[in-house]
mmCIF file of C-alpha atoms in Angstrom:
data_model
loop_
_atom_site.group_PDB
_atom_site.id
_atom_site.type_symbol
_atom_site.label_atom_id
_atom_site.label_comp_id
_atom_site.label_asym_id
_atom_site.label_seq_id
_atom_site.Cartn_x
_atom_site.Cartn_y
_atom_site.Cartn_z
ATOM 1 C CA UNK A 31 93.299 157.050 183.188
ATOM 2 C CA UNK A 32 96.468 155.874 184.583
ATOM 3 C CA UNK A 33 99.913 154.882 182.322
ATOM 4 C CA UNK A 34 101.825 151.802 182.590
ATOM 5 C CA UNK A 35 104.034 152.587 185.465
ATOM 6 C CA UNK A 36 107.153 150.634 186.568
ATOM 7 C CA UNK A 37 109.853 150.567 189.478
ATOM 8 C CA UNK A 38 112.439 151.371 190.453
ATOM 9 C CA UNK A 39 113.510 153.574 187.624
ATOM 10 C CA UNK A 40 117.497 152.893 187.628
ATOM 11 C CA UNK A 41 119.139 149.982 189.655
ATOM 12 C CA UNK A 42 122.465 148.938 190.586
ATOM 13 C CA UNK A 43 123.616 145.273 190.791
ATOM 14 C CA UNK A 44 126.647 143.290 191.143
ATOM 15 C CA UNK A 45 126.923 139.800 189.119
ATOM 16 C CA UNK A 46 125.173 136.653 190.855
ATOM 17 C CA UNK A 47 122.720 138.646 192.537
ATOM 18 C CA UNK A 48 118.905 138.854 192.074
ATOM 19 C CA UNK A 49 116.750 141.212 191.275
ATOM 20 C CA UNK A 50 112.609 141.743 190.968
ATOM 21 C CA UNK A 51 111.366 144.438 188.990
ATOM 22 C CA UNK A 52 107.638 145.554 189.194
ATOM 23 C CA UNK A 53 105.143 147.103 186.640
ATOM 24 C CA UNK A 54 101.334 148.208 187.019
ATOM 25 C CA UNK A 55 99.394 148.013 184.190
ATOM 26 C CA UNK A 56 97.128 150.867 182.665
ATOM 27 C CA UNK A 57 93.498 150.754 183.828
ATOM 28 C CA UNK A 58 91.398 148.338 182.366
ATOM 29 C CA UNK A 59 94.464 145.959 180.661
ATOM 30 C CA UNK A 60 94.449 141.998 182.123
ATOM 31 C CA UNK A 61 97.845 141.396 179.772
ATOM 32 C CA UNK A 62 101.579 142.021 180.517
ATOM 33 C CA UNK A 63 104.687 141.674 178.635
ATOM 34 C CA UNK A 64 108.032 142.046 179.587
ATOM 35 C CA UNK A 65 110.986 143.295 177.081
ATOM 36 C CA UNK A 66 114.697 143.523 177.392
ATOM 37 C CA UNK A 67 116.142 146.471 175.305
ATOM 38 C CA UNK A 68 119.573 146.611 175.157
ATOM 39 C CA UNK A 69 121.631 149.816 174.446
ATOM 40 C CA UNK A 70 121.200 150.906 170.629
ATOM 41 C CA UNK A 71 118.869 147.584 170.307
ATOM 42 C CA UNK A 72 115.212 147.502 169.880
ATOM 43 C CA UNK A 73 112.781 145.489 172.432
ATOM 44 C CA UNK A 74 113.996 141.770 172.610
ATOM 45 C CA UNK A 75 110.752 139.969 173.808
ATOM 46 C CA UNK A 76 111.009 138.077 177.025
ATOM 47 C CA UNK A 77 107.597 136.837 177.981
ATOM 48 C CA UNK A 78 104.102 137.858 178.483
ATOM 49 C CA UNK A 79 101.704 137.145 181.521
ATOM 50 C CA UNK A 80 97.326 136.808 180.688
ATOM 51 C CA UNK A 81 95.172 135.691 183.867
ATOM 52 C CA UNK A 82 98.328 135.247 186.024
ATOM 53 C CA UNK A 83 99.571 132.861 183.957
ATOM 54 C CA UNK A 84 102.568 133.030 181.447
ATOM 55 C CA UNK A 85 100.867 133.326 178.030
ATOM 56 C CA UNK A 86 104.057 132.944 175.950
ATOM 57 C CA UNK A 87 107.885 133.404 176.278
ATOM 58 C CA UNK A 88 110.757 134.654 173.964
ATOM 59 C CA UNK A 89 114.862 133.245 173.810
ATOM 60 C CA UNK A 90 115.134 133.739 177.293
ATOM 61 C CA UNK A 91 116.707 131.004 179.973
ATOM 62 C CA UNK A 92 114.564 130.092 182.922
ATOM 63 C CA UNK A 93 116.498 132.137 185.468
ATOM 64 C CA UNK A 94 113.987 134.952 183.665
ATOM 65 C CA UNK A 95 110.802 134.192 185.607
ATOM 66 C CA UNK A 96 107.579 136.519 186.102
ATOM 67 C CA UNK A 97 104.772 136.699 188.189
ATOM 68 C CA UNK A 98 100.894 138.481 187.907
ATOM 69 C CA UNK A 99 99.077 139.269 190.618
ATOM 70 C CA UNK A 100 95.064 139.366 190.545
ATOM 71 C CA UNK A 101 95.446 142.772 190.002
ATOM 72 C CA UNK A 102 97.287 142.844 186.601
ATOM 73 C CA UNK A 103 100.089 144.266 187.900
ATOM 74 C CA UNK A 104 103.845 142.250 187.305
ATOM 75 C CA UNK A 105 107.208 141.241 188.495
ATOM 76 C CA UNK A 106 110.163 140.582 186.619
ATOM 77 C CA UNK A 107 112.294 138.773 188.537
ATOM 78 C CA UNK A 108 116.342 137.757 187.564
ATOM 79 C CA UNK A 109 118.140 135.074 188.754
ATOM 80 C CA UNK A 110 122.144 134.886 189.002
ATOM 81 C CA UNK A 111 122.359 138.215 187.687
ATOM 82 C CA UNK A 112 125.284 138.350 184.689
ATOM 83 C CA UNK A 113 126.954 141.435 182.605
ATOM 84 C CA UNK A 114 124.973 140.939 179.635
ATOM 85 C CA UNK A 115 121.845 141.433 181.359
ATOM 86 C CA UNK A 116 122.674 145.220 181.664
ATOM 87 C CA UNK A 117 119.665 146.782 179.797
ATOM 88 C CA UNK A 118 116.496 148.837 179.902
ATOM 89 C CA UNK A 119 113.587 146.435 181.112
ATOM 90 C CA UNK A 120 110.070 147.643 179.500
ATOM 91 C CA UNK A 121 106.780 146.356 180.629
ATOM 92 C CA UNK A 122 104.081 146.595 178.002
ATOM 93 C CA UNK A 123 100.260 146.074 179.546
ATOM 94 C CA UNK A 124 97.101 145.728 176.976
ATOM 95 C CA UNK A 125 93.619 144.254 176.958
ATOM 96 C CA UNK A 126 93.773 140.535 175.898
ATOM 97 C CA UNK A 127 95.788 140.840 172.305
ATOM 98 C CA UNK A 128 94.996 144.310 171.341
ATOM 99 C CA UNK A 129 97.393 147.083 171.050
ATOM 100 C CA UNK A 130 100.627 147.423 174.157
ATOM 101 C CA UNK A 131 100.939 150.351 175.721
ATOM 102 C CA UNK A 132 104.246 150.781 177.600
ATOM 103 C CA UNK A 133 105.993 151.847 180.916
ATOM 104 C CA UNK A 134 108.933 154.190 181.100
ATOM 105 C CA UNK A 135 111.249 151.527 181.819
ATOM 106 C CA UNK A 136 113.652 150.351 185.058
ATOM 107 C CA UNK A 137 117.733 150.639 183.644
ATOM 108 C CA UNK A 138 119.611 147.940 185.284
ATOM 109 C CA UNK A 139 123.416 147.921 185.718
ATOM 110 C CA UNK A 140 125.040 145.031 186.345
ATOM 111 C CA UNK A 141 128.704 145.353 187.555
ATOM 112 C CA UNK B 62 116.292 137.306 168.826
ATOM 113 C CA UNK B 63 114.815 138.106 165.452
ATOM 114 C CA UNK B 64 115.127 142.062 164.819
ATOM 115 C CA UNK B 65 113.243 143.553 161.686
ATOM 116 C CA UNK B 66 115.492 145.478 159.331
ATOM 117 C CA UNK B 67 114.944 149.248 159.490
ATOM 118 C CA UNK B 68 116.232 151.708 157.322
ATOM 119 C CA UNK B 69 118.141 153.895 157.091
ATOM 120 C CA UNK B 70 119.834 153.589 160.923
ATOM 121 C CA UNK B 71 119.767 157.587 161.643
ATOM 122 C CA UNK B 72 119.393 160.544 159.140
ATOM 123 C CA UNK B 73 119.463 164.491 160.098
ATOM 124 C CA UNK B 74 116.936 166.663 158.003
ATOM 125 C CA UNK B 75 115.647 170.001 158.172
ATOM 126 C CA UNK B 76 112.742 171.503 159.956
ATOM 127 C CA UNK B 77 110.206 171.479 157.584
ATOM 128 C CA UNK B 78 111.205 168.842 155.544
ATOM 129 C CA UNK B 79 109.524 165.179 154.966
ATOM 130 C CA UNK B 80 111.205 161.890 156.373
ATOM 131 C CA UNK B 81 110.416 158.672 154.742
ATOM 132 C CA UNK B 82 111.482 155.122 157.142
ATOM 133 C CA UNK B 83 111.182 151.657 156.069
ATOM 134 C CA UNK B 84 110.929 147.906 157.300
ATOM 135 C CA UNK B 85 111.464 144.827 156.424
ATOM 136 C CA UNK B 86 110.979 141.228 157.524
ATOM 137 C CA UNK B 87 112.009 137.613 156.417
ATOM 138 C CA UNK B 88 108.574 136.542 157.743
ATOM 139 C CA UNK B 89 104.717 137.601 157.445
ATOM 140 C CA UNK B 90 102.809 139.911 160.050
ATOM 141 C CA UNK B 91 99.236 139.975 160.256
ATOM 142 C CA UNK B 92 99.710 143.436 161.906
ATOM 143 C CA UNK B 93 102.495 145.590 161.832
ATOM 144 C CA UNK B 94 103.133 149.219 164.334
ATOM 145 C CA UNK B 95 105.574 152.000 164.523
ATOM 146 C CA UNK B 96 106.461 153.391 167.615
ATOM 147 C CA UNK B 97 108.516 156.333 168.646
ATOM 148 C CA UNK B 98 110.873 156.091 171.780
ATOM 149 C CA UNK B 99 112.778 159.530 173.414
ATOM 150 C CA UNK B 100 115.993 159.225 175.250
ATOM 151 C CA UNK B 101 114.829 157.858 179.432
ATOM 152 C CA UNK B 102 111.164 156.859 177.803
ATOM 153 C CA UNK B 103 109.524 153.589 177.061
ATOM 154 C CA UNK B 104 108.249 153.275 173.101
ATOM 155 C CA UNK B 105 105.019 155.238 172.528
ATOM 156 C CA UNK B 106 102.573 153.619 169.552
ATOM 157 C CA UNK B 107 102.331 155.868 166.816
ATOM 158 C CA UNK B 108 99.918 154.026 164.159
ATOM 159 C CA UNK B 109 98.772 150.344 163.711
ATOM 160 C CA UNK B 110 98.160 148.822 160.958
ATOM 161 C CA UNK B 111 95.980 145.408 160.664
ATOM 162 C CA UNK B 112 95.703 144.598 156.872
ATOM 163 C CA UNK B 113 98.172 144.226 153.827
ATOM 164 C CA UNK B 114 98.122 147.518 151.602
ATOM 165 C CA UNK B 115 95.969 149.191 154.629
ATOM 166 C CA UNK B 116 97.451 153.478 154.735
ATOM 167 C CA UNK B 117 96.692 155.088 157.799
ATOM 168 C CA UNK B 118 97.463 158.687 158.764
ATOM 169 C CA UNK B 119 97.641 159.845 162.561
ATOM 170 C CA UNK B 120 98.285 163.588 161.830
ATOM 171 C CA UNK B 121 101.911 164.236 160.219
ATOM 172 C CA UNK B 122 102.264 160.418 160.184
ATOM 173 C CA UNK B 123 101.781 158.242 157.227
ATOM 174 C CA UNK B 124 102.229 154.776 157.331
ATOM 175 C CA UNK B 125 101.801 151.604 155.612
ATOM 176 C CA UNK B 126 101.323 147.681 155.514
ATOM 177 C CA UNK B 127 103.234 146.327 152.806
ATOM 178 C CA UNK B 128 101.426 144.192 150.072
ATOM 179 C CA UNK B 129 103.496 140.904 150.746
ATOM 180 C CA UNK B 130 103.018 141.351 154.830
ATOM 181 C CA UNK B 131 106.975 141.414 155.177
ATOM 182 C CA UNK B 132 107.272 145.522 155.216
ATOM 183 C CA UNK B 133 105.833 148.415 156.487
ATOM 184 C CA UNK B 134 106.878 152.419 155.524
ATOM 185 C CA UNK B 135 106.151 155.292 157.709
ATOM 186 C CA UNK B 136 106.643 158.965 156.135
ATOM 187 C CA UNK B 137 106.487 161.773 158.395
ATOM 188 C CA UNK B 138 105.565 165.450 156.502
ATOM 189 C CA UNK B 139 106.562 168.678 157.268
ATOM 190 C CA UNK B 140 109.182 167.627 160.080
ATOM 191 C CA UNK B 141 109.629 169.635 163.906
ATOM 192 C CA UNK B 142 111.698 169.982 165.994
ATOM 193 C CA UNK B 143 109.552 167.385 168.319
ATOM 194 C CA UNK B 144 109.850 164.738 166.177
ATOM 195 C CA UNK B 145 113.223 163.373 167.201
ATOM 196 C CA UNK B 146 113.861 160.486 168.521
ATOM 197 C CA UNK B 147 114.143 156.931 167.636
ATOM 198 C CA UNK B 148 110.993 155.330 165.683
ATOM 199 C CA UNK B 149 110.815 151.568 165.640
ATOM 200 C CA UNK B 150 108.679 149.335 163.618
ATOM 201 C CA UNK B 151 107.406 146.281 165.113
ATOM 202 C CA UNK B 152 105.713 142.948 163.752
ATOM 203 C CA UNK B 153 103.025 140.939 165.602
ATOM 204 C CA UNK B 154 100.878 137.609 164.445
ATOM 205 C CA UNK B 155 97.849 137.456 166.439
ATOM 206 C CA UNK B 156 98.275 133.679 168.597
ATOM 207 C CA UNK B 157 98.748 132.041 172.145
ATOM 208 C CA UNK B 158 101.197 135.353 172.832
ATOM 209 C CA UNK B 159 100.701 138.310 170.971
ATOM 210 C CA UNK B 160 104.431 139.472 170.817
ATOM 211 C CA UNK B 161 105.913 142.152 168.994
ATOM 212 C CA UNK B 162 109.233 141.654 167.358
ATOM 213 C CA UNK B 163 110.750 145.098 167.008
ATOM 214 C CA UNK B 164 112.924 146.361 164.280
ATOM 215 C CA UNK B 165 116.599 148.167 164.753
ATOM 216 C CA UNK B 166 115.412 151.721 164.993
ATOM 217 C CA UNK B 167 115.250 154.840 162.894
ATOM 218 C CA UNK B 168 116.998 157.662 164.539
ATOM 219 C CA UNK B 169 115.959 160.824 163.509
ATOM 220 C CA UNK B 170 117.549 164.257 164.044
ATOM 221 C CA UNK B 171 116.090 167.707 162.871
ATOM 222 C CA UNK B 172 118.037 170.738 162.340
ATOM 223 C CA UNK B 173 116.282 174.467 162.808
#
């Protein structure tokens, strides 16, 4: 059975740039949520994705915007990239409601 | 966002000795779950637990669902060296999105 896996692992970016971050779910999951976990923070909720179809979203402006593709896997994709958005990005995949299992993580720097 | 209260922030104990981690919430969980997260690594679920008073063990691992649905206490016996790393509580309510709100972290340290 495969993990929750996620690229890239670290990224570089400078301000006002974009960025799309992908995740493939663990065999057998249709659900995928996103979190932003800031240094000495725990996971900050940004949204999850059922059916390809956001399912729910946390305190997060709209320049935060996801995608799932028939295959459960996910994008994270960031708009107008600024300083604060420096963090470790989880992806969390599950079957419908039940427990979430998550990825290793992609570290983004923005400079 | 809304972080659950963990305490205490960090502690360093002895090998061998037990650790006992709590958390608490301004609002009610239907289900509440520890996981433990190691430096470079995304959280890994420890124990869930899905009714108020519930105890469930998961080897060393003790933990609890508060009576009042706001708290949750995880006690880990007979600590290793392993066992480091940061443990987080999180709160979910079953509903359109089943998010977990995750408290500030436990970080634990164990001396040989």
């Amino acid at each position: 059975e495969t993990g929750v896996t996620q690229s890239p692992t670290h990224l570089i970016k400078t301000r006002g740039q974009q960025v799309t971050l992908r995740c493939s779910s663990q065999s057998g999951h249709n659900t995928v949520s996103w979190y932003q976990q800031a240094l000495g923070q725990g996971p900050q909720f940004i949204f999850q994705y059922y059916r390809e179809e956001e399912n729910g979203r946390g305190n997060f402006p709209p320049r935060f915007s996801g995608l799932q593709f028939p295959n459960y896997s996910s994008e994270l994709n960031v708009n107008a990239l600024e300083l604060d958005d420096s963090a470790l990005y989880l992806c969390a995949s599950s079957f419908d409601s039940y427990e979430q299992y998550f990825g290793p993580g992609t570290r983004l720097t923005v400079t | 966002g809304q972080q659950l209260n963990q305490s205490p922030q960090s502690m360093f104990i002895q090998e061998g000795e037990d650790v006992s981690m709590n958390c608490t919430s301004s609002s009610i969980f239907n289900t509440w779950l520890w996981y433990k997260q190691d430096p470079g690594e995304g959280p890994v679920l420890l124990i869930a637990l899905y009714k108020a008073g519930e105890l469930t063990s998961n080897g060393r691992l003790t933990a609890q669902f508060g009576i009042t649905r706001k708290d949750s206490f995880l006690n880990i016996s007979a600590s290793i060296p392993s066992d480091v790393g940061i443990y987080f509580c999180a709160g979910r309510n079953t509903g359109t999105a089943s998010k977990l709100t995750f408290g500030t972290g436990t970080r634990l340290q164990v001396t040989l």
